[in-house]
mmCIF file of C-alpha atoms in Angstrom:
data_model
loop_
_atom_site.group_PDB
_atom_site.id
_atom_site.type_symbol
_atom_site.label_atom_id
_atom_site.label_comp_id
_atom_site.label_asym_id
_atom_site.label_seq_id
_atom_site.Cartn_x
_atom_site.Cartn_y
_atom_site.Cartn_z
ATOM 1 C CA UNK A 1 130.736 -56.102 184.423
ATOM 2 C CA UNK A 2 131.297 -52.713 186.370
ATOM 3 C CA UNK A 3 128.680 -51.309 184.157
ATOM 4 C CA UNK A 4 126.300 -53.746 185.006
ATOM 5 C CA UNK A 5 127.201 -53.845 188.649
ATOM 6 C CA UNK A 6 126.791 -49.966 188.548
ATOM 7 C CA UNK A 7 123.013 -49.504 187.167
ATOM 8 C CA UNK A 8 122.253 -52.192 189.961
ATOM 9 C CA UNK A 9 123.135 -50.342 192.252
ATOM 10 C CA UNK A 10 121.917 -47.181 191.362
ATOM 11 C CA UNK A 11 118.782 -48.627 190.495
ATOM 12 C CA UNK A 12 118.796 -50.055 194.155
ATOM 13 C CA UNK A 13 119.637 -47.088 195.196
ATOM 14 C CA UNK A 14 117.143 -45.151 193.411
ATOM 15 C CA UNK A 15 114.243 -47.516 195.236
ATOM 16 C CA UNK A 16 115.151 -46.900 198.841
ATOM 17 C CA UNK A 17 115.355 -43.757 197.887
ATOM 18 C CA UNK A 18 111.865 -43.655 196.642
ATOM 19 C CA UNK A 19 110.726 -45.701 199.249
ATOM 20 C CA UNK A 20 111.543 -43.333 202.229
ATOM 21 C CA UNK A 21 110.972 -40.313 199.893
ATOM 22 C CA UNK A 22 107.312 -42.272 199.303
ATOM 23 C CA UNK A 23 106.679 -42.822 203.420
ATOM 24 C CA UNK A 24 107.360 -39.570 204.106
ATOM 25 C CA UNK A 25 105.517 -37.572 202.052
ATOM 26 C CA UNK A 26 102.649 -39.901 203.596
ATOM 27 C CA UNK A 27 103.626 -38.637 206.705
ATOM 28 C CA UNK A 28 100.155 -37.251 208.596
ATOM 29 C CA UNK A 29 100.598 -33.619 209.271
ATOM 30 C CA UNK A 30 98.129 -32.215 212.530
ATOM 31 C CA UNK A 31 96.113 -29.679 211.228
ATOM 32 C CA UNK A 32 97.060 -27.072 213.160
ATOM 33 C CA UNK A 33 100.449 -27.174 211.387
ATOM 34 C CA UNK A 34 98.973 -27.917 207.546
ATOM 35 C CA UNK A 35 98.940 -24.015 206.827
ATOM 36 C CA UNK A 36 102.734 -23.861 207.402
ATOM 37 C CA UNK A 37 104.016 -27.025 206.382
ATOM 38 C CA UNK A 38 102.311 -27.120 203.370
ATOM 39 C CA UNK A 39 102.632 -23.179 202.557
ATOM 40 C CA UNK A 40 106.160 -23.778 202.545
ATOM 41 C CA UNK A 41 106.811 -26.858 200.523
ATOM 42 C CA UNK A 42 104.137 -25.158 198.386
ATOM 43 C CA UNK A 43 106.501 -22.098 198.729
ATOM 44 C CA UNK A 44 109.400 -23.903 198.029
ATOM 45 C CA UNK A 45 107.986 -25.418 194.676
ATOM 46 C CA UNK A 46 106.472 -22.624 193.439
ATOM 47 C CA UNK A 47 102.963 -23.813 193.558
ATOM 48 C CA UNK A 48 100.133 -21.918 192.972
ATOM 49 C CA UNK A 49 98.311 -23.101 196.660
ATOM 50 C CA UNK A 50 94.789 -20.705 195.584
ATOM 51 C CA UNK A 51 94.138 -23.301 192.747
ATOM 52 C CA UNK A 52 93.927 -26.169 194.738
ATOM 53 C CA UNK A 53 90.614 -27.230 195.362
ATOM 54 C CA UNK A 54 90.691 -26.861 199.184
ATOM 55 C CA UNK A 55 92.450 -24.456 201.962
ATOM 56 C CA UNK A 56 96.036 -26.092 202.561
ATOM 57 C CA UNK A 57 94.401 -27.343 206.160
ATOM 58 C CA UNK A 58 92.095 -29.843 204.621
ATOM 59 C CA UNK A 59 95.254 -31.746 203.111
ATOM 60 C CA UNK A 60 96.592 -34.372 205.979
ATOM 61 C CA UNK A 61 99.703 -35.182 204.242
ATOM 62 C CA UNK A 62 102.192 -33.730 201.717
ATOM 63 C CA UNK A 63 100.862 -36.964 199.184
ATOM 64 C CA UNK A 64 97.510 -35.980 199.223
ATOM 65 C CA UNK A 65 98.655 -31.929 198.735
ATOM 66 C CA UNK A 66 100.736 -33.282 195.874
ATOM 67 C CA UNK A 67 97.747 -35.401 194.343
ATOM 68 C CA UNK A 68 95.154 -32.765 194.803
ATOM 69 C CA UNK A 69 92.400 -32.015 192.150
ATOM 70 C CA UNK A 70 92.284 -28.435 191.404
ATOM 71 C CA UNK A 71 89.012 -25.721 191.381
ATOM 72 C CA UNK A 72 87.158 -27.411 188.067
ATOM 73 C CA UNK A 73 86.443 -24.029 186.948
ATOM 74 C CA UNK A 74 90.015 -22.726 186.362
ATOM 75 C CA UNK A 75 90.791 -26.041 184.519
ATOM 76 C CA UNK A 76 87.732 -26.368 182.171
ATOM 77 C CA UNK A 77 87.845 -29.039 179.449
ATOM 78 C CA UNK A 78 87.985 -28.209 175.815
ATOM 79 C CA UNK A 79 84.029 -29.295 175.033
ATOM 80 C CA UNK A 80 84.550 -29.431 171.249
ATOM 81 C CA UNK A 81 83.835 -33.341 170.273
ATOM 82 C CA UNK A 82 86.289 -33.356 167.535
ATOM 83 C CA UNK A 83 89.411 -31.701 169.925
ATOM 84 C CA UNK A 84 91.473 -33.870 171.500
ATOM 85 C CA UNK A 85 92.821 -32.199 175.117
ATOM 86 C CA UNK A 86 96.046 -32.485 177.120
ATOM 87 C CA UNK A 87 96.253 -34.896 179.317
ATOM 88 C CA UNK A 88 98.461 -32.917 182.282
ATOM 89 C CA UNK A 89 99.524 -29.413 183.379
ATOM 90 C CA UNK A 90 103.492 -29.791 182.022
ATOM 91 C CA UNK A 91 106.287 -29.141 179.384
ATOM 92 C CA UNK A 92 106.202 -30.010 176.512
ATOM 93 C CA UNK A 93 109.637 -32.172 175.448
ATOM 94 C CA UNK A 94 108.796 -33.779 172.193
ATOM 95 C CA UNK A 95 105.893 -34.157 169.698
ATOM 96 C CA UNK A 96 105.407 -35.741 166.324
ATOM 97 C CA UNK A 97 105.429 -38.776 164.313
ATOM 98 C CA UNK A 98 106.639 -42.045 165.238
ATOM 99 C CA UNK A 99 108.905 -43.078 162.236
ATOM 100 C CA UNK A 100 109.222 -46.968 161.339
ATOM 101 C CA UNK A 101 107.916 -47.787 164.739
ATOM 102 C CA UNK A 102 111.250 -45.335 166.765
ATOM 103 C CA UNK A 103 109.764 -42.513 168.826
ATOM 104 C CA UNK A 104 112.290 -39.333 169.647
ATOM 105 C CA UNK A 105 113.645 -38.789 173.401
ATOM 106 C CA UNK A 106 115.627 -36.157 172.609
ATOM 107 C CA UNK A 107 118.109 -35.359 170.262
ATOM 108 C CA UNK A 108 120.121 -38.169 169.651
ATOM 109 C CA UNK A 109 117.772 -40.577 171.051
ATOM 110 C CA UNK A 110 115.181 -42.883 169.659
ATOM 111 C CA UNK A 111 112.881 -45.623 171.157
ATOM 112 C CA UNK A 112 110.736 -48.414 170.034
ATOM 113 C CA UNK A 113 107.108 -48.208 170.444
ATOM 114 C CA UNK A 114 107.082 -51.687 170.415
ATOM 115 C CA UNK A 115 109.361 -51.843 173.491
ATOM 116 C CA UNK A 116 107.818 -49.076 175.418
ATOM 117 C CA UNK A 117 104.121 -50.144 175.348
ATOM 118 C CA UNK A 118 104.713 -54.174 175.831
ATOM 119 C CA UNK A 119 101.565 -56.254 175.332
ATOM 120 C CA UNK A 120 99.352 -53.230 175.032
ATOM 121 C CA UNK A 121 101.028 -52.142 171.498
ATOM 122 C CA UNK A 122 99.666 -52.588 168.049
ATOM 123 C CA UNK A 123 100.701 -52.352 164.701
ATOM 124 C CA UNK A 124 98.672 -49.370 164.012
ATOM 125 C CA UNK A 125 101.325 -47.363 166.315
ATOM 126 C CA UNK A 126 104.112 -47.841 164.001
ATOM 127 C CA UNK A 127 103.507 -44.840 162.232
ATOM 128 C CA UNK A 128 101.360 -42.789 164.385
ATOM 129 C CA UNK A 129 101.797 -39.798 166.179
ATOM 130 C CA UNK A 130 103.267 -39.265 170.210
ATOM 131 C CA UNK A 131 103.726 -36.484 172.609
ATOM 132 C CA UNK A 132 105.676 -36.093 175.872
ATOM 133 C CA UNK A 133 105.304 -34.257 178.737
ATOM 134 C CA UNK A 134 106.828 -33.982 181.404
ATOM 135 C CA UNK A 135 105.651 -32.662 185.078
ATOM 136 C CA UNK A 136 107.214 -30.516 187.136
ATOM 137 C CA UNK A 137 106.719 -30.377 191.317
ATOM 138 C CA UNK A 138 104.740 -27.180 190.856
ATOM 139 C CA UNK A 139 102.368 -28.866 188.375
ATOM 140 C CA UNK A 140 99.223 -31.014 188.695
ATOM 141 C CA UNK A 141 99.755 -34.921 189.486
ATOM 142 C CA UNK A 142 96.617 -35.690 188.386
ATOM 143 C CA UNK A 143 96.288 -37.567 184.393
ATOM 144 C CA UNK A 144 93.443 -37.098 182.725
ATOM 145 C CA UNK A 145 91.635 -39.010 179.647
ATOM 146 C CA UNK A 146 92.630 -36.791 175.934
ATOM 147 C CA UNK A 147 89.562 -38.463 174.575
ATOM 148 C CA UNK A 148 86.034 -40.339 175.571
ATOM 149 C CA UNK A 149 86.146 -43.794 175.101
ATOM 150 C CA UNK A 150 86.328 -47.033 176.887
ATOM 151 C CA UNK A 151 89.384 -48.254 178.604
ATOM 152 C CA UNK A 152 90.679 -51.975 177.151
ATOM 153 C CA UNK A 153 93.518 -52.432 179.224
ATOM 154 C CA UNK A 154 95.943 -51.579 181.877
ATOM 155 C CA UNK A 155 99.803 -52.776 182.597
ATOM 156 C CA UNK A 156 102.496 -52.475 185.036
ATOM 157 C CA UNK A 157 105.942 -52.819 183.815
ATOM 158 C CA UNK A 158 108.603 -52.447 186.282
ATOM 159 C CA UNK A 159 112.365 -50.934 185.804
ATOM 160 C CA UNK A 160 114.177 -48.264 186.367
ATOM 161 C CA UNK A 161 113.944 -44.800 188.381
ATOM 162 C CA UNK A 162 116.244 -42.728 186.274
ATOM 163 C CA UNK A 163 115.699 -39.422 186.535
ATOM 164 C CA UNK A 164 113.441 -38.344 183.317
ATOM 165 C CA UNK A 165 115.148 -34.335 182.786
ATOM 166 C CA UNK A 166 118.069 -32.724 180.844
ATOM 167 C CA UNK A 167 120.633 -34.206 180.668
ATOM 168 C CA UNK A 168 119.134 -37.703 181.420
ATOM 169 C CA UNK A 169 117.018 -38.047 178.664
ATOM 170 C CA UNK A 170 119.958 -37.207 175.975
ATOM 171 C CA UNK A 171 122.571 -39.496 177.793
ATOM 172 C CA UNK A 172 120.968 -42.607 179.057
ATOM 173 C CA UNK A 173 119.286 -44.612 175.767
ATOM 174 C CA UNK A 174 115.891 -45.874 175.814
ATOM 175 C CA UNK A 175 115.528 -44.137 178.969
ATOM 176 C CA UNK A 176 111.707 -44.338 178.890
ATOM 177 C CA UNK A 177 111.787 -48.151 178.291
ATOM 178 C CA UNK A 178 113.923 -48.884 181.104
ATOM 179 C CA UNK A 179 112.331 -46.919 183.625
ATOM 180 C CA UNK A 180 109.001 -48.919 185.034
ATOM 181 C CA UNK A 181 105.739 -47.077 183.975
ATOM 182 C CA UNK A 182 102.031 -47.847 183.987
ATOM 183 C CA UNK A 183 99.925 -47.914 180.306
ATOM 184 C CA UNK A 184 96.176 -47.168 180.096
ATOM 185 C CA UNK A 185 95.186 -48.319 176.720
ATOM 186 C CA UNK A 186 92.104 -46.700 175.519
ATOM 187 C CA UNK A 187 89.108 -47.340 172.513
ATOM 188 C CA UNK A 188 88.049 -44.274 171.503
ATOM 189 C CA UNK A 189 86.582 -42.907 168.224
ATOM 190 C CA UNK A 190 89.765 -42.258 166.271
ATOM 191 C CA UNK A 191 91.432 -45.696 167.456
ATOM 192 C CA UNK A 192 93.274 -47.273 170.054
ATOM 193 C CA UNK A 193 95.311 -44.286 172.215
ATOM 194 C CA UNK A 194 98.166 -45.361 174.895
ATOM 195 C CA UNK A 195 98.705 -43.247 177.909
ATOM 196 C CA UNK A 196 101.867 -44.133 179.147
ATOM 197 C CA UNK A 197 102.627 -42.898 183.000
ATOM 198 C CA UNK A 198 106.856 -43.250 183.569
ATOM 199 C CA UNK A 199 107.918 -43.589 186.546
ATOM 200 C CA UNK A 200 111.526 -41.508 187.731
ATOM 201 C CA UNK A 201 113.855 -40.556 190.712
ATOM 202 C CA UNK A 202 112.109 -39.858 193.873
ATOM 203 C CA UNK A 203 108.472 -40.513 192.653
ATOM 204 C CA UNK A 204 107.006 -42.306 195.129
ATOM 205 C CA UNK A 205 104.400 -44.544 193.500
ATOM 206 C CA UNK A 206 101.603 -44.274 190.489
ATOM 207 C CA UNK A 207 97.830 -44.861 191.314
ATOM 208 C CA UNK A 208 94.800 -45.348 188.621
ATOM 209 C CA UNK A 209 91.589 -43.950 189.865
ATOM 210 C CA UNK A 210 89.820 -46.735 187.978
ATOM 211 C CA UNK A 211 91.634 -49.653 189.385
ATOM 212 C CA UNK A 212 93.042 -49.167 193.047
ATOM 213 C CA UNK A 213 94.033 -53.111 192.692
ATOM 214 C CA UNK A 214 96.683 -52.156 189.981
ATOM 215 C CA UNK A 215 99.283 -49.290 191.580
ATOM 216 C CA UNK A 216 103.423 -48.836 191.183
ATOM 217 C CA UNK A 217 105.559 -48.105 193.948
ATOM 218 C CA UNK A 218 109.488 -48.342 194.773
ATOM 219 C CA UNK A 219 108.471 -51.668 196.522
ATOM 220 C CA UNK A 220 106.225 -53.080 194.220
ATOM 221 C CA UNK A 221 107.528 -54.165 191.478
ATOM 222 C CA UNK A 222 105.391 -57.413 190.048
ATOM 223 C CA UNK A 223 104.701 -57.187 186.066
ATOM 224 C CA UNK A 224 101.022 -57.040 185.912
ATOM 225 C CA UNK A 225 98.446 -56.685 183.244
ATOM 226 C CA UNK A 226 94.624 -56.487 183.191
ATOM 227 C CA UNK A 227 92.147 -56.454 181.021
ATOM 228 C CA UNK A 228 88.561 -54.783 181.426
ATOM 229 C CA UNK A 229 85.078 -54.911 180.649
ATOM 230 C CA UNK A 230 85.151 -51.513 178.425
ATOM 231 C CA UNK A 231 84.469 -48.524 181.495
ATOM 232 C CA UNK A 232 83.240 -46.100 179.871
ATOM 233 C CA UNK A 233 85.430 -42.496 180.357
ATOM 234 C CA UNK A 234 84.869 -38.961 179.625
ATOM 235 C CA UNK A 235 87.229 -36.771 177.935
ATOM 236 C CA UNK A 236 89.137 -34.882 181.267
ATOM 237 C CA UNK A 237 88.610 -37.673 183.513
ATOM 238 C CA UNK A 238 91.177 -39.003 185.835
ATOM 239 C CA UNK A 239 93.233 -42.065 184.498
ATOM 240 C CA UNK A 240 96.191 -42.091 186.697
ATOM 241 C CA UNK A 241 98.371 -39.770 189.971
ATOM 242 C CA UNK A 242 101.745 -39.501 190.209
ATOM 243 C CA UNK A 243 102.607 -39.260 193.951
ATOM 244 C CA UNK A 244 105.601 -36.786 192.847
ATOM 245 C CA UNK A 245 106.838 -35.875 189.605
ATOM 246 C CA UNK A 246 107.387 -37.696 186.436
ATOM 247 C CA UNK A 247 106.740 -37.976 182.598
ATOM 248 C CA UNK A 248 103.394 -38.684 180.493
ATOM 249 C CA UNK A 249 103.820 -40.027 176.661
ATOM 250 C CA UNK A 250 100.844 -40.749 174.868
ATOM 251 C CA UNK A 251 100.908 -42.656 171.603
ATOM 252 C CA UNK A 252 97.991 -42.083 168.689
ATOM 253 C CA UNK A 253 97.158 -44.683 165.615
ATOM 254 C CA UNK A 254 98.246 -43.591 161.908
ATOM 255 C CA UNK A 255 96.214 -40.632 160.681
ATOM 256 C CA UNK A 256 94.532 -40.406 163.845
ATOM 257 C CA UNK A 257 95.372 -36.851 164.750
ATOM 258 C CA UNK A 258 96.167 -33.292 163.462
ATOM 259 C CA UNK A 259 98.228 -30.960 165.773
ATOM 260 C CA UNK A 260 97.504 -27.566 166.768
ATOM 261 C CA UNK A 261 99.854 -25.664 165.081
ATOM 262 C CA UNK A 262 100.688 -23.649 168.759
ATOM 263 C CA UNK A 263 102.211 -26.283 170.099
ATOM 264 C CA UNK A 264 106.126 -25.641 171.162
ATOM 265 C CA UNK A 265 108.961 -27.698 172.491
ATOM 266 C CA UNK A 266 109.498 -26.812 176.441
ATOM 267 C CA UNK A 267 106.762 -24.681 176.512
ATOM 268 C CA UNK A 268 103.966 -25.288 179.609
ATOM 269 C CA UNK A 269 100.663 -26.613 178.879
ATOM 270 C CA UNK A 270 97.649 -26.939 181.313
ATOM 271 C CA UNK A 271 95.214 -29.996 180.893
ATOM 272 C CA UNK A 272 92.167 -29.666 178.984
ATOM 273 C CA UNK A 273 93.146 -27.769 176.449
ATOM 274 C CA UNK A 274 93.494 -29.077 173.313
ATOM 275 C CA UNK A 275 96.362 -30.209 171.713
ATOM 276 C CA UNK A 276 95.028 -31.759 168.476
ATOM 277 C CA UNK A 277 91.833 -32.462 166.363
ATOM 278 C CA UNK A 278 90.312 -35.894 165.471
ATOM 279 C CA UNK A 279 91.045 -36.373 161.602
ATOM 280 C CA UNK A 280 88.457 -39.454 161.545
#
């Protein structure tokens, strides 16, 4: 019972937290000030201000810093039709095949597919292939598309906001499933992929450029799911923001992709380039 009573509370907690952590970051900042505000959270973060896409003054808010697209020409997107490209600037945590339907969190710590992707799983994930990533504040909140294709669906699941770094991810169990998370599932040439957006401590909410009707924050948590008239999207194109950090897993069918053989646990990748090739 204390157990219980004790992951209410944090996960209470852990809202109001994200809540006033959320409203202030929304906080509108007179221009005048920007420059230094900004140049010191930026500071702070280690965040490389000369690849934003405009002078720290044109951002009225530390959200809409922290969500900022960055100069397309230092980010260019693997063109090759048969590569399939990261989908965030992050850290690599884990990559591979997903075993009789279990995905690894860390060590010691498996997952179910199944339980992480809700109505927008199917069978053809049981033995696929994932990879995780996880964002740091310096890093890009901006998701973008591995593959062109057409999006089928979109859900909200809510849970948790447990932090989603060492040593949370090798002590708390199906960590991923419990925290609340959005999934883009996409059609694309090799099969159904799932990009799966978690939500964690201190992350204020999760936005999809393609559906401003369907967002996470600390105080919205309603189950939703939607369904959509195939959109068409490019390979590099936005599918989601995190407004602060958090962790990105996407899921591929059986035999649908072949890994570059430079990919290495906890080692940074930018988005766009690529992380696989199409084996279909």
């Amino acid at each position: 019972m204390s157990c219980l009573f004790n992951r209410l509370l944090y996960i209470h907690v852990a809202r109001l937290v994200g809540t006033l952590v959320g409203k202030f970051a929304k906080v509108y900042i007179p221009r005048p000030l920007r420059s230094t505000i900004l140049g010191l959270f930026s500071h702070y973060f280690k965040i490389r201000t000369q690849d934003a896409e405009h002078p720290l003054s044109e951002y009225s808010s530390i959200d809409s810093f922290f969500v900022r697209r960055l100069k397309t020409q230092i980010r260019p997107i693997d063109p090759r039709a048969s590569h399939i490209v990261c989908p965030v600037d992050g850290v690599i945590q884990e990559w591979g095949r997903i075993q009789d339907n279990q995905l690894i969190q860390a060590k010691n710590q498996r997952f179910s597919a199944q339980d992480l992707l809700k109505d927008c799983y199917s069978p053809q994930f049981q033995n696929g292939d994932f990879i995780t990533f996880y964002l740091a504040p310096s890093d890009c909140h901006r998701i973008f598309s591995p593959l062109s294709g057409h999006i089928l669906k979109a859900q909200l699941i809510p849970g948790g906001l447990y932090p989603v770094r060492e040593p949370a991810i090798s002590q708390i169990s199906r960590l991923y499933v419990k925290n609340e998370r959005i999934i883009t599932l996409l059609d694309t040439k090799i099969g159904r992929v799932a990009v799966v957006k978690v939500g964690a401590f201190n992350v204020g909410s999760i936005s999809l450029p393609y559906d401003p009707t369907l967002y996470c924050t600390s105080a919205n948590q309603e189950a939703r799911s939607k369904t959509y008239p195939k959109p068409i999207i490019s390979k590099g194109e936005c599918l989601g923001r995190f407004h602060l950090g958090s962790t990105v897993i996407c899921l591929f069918e059986e035999g649908a992709i072949k890994w570059e053989s430079s990919l290495r646990k906890e080692e940074a990748i930018q988005y766009g380039v690529a992380i696989g090739t199409c084996r279909n």
